JSON list of C-alpha atoms in Angstrom, two decimals:
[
{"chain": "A", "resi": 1, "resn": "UNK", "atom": "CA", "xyz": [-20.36, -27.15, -73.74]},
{"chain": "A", "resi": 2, "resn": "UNK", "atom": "CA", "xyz": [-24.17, -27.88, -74.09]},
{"chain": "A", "resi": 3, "resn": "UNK", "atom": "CA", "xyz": [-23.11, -30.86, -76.21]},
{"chain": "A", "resi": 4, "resn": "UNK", "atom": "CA", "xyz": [-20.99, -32.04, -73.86]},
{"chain": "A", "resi": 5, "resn": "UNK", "atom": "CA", "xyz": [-23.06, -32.29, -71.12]},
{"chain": "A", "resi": 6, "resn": "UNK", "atom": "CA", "xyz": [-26.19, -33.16, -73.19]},
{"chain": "A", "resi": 7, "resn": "UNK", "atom": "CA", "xyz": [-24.26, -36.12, -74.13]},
{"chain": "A", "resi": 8, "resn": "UNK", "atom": "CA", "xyz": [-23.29, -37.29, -70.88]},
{"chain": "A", "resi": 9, "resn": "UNK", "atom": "CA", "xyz": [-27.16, -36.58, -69.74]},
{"chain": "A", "resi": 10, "resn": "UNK", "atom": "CA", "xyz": [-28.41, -38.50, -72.58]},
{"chain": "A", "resi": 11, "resn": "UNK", "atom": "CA", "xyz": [-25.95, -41.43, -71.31]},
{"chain": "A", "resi": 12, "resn": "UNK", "atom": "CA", "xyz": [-26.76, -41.00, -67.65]},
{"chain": "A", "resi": 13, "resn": "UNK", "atom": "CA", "xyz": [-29.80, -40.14, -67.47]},
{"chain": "A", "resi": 14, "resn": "UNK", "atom": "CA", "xyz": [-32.78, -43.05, -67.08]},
{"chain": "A", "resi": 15, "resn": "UNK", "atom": "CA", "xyz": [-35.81, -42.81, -69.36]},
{"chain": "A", "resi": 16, "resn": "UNK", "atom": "CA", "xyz": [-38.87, -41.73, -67.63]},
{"chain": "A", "resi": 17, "resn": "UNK", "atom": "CA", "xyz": [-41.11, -41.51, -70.57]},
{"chain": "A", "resi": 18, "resn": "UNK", "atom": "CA", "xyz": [-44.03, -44.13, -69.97]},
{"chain": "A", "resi": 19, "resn": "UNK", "atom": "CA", "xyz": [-44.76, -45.56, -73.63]},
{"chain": "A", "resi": 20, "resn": "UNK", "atom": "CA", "xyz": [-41.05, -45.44, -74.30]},
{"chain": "A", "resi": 21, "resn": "UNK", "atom": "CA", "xyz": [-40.90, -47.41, -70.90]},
{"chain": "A", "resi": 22, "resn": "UNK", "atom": "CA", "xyz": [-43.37, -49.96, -72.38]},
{"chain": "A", "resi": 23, "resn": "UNK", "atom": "CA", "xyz": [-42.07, -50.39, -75.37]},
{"chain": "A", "resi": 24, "resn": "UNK", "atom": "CA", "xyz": [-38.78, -51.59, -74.34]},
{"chain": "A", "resi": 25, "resn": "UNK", "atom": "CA", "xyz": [-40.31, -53.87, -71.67]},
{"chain": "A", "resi": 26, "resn": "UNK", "atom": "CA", "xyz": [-42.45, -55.02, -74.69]},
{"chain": "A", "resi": 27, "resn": "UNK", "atom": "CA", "xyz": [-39.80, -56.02, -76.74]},
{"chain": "A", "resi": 28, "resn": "UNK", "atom": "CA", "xyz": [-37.71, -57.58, -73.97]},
{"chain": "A", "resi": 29, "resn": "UNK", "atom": "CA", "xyz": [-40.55, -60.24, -73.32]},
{"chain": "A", "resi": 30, "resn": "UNK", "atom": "CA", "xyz": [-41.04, -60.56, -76.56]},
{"chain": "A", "resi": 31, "resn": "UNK", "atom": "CA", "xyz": [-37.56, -61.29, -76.99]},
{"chain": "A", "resi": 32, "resn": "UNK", "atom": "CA", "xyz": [-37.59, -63.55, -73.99]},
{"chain": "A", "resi": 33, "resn": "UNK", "atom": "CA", "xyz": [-40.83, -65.48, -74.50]},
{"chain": "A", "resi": 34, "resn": "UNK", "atom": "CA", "xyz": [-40.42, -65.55, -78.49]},
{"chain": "A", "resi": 35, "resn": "UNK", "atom": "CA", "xyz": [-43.92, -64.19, -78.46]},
{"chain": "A", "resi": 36, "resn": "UNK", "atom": "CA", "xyz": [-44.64, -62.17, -81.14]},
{"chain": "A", "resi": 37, "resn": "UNK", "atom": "CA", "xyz": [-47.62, -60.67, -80.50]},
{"chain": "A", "resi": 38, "resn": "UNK", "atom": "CA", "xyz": [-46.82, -59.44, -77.48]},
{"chain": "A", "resi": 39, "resn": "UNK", "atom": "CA", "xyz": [-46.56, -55.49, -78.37]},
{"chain": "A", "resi": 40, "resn": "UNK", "atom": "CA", "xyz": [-46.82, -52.08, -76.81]},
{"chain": "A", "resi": 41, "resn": "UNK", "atom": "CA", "xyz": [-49.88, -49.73, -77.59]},
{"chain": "A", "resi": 42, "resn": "UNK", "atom": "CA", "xyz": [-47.58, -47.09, -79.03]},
{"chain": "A", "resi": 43, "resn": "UNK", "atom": "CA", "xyz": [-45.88, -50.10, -81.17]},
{"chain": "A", "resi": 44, "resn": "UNK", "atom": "CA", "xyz": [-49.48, -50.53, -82.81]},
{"chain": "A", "resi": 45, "resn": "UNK", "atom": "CA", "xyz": [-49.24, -47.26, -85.40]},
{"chain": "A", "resi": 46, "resn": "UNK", "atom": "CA", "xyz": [-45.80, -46.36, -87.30]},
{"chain": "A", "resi": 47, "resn": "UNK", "atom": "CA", "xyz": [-44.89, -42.89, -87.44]},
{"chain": "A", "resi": 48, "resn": "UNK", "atom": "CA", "xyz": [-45.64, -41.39, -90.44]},
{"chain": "A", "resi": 49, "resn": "UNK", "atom": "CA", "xyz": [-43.37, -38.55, -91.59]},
{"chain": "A", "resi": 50, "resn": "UNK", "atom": "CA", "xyz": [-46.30, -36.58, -92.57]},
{"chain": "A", "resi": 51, "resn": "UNK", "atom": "CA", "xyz": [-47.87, -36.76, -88.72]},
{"chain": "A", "resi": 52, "resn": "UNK", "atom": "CA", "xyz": [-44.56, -35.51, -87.54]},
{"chain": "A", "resi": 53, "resn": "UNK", "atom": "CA", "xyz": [-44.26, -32.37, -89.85]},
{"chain": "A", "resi": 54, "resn": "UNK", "atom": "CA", "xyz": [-47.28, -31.55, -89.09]},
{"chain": "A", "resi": 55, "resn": "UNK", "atom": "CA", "xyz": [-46.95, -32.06, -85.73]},
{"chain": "A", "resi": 56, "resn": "UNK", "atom": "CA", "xyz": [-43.03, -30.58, -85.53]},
{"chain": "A", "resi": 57, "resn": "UNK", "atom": "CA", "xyz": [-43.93, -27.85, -88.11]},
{"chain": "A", "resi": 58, "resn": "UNK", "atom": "CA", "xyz": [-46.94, -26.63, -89.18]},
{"chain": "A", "resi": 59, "resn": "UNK", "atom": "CA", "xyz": [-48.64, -26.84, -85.36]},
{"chain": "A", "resi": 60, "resn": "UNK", "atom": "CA", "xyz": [-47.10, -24.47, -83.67]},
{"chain": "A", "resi": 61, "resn": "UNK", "atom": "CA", "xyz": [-47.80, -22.00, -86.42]},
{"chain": "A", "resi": 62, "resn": "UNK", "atom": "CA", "xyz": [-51.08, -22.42, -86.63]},
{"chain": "A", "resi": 63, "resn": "UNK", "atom": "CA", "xyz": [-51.23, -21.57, -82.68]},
{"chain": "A", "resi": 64, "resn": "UNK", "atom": "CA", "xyz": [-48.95, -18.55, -83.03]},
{"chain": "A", "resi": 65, "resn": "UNK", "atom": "CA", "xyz": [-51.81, -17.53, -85.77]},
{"chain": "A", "resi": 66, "resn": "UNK", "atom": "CA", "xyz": [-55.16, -18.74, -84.41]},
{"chain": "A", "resi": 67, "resn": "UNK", "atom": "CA", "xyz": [-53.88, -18.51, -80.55]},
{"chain": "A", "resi": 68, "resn": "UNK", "atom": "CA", "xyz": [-54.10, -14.69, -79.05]},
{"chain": "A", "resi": 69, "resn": "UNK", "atom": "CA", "xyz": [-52.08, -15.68, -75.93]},
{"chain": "A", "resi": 70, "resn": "UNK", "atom": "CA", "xyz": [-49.33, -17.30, -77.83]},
{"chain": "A", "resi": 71, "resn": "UNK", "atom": "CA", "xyz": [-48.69, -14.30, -79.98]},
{"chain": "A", "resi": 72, "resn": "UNK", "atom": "CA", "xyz": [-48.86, -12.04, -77.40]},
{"chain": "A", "resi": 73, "resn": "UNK", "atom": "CA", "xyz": [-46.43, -14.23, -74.80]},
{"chain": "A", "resi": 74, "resn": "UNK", "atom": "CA", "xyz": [-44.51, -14.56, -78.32]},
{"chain": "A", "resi": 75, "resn": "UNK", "atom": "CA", "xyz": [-44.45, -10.67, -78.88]},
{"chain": "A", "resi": 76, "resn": "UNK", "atom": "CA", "xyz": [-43.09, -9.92, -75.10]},
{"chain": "A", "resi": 77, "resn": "UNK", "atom": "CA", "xyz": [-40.46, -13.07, -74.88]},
{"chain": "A", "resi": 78, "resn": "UNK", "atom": "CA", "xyz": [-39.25, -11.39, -78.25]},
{"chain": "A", "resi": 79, "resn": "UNK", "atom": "CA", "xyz": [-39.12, -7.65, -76.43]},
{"chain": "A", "resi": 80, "resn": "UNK", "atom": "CA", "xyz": [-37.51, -9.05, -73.45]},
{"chain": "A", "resi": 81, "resn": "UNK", "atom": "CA", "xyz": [-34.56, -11.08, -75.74]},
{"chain": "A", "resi": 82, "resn": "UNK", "atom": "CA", "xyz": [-34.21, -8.08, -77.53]},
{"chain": "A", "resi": 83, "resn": "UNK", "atom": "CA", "xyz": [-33.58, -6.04, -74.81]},
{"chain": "A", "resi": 84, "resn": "UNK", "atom": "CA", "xyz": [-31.53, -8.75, -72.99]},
{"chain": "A", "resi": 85, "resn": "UNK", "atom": "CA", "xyz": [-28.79, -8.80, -76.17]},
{"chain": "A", "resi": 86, "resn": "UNK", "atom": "CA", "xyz": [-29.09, -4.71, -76.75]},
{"chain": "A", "resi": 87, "resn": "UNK", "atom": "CA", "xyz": [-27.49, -4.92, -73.19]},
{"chain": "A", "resi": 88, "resn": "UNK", "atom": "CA", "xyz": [-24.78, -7.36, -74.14]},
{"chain": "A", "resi": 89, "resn": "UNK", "atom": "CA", "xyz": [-24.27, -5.63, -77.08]},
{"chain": "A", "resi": 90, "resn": "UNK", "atom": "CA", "xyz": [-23.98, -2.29, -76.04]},
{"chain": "A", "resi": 91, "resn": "UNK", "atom": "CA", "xyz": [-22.01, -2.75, -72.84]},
{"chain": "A", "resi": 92, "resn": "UNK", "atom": "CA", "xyz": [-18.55, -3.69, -74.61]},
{"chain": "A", "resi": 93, "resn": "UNK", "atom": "CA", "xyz": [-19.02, -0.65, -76.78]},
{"chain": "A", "resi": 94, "resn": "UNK", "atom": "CA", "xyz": [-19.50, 1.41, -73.77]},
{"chain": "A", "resi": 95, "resn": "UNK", "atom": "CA", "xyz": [-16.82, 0.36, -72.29]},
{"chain": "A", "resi": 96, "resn": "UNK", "atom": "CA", "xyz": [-14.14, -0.70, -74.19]},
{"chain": "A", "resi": 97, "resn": "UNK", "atom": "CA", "xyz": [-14.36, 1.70, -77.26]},
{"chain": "A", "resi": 98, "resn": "UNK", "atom": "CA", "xyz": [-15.52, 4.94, -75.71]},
{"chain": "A", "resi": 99, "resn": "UNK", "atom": "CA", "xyz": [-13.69, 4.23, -72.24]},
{"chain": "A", "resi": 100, "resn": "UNK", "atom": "CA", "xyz": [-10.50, 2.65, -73.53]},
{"chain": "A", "resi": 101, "resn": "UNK", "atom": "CA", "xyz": [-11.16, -0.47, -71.07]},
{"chain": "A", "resi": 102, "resn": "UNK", "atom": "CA", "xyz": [-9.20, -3.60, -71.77]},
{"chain": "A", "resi": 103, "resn": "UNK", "atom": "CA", "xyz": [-11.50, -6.52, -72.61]},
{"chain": "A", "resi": 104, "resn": "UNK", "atom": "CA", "xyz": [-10.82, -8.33, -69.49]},
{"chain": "A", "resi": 105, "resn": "UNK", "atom": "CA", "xyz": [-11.82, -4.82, -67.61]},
{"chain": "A", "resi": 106, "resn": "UNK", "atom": "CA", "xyz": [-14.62, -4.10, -70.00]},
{"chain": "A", "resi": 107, "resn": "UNK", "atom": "CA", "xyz": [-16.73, -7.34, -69.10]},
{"chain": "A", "resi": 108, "resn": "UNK", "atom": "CA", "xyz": [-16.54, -6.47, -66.18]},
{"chain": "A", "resi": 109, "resn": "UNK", "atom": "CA", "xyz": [-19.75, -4.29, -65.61]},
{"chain": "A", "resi": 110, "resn": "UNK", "atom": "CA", "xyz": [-21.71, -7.83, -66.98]},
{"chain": "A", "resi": 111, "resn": "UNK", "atom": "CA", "xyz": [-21.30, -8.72, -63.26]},
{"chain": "A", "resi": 112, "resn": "UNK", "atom": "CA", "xyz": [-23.94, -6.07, -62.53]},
{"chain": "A", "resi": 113, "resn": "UNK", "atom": "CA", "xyz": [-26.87, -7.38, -64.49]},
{"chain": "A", "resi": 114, "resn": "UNK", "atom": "CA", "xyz": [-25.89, -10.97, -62.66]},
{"chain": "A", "resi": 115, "resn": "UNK", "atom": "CA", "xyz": [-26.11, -9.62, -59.29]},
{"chain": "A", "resi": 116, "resn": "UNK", "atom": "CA", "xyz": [-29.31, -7.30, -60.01]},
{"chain": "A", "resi": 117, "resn": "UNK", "atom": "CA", "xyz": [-30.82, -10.46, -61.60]},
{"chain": "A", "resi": 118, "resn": "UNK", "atom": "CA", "xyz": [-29.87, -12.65, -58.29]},
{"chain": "A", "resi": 119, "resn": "UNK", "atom": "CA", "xyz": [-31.04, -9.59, -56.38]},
{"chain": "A", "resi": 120, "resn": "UNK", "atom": "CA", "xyz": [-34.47, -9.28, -58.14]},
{"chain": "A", "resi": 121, "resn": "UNK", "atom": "CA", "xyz": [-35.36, -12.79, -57.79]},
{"chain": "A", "resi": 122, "resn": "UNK", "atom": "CA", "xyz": [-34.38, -13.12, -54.17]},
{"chain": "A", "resi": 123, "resn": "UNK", "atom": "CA", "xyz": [-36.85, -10.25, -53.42]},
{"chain": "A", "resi": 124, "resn": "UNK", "atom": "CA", "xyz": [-39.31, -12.00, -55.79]},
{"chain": "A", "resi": 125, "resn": "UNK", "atom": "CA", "xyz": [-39.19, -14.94, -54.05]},
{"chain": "A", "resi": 126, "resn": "UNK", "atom": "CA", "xyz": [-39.23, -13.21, -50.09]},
{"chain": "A", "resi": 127, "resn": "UNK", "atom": "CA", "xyz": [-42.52, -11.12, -51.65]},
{"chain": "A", "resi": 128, "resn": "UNK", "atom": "CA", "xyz": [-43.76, -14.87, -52.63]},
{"chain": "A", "resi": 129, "resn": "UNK", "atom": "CA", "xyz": [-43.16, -16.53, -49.37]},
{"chain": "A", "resi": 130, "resn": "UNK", "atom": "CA", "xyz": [-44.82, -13.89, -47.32]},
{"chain": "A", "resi": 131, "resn": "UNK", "atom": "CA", "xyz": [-47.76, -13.56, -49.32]},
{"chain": "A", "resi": 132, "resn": "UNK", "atom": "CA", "xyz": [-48.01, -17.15, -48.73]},
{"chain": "A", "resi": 133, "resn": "UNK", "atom": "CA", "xyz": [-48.29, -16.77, -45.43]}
]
């Protein structure tokens, strides 16, 4: 499904990004005028595949290492994924095996943690508004 609709964004969905903006306005004049020189800043260097795995790859290692904040905020996201699937995981056990729930029954309780989560960040967002004021 992500796919899907990451397709049909990819397809509908201008580009916004500036240099890639100038680059293909770059090569359309140059195209047009049959002016070679005329060339983008970004056109100037070629990507070297050692730039991009250091960028894509090593970089954001070296912050998880040399970075306090980005282990720690790496440390809780982890806690609060685990938690999220120990809840997914444990709920059709609860309720199908020991219960004796159909699956359609079973998934049921799921409908909980969407309205708490709806819930929560309704009152989240009241608390925010009137501190605001």
């Amino acid at each position: 499904m992500s796919f899907f609709f990451g397709t049909v964004g990819l397809v509908v969905v201008p580009e916004t990004f500036a240099p890639t903006l100038l680059q293909q306005r770059a090569r359309k004049i140059r195209f047009r005028n049959k002016n070679w020189a005329i060339h983008a800043k970004a056109d100037e260097h070629e990507a070297e595949i050692k730039h991009i795995c250091y960028a894509c790859m090593l970089r954001p290692f070296m912050m998880l290492a040399l970075e306090p904040i980005v282990a720690l905020i790496m440390l809780y996201m982890g806690f609060i994924y685990e938690f999220l699937y120990l809840y997914f995981g444990a709920y059709p056990i609860a309720f199908q095996e020991q219960r004796g729930w159909n699956p359609g029954v079973g998934q049921l309780p799921f409908i909980a943690i969407i309205v708490r989560s709806h819930w929560l960040k309704l009152i989240l967002a009241q608390r925010r508004c009137d501190c605001l004021l």
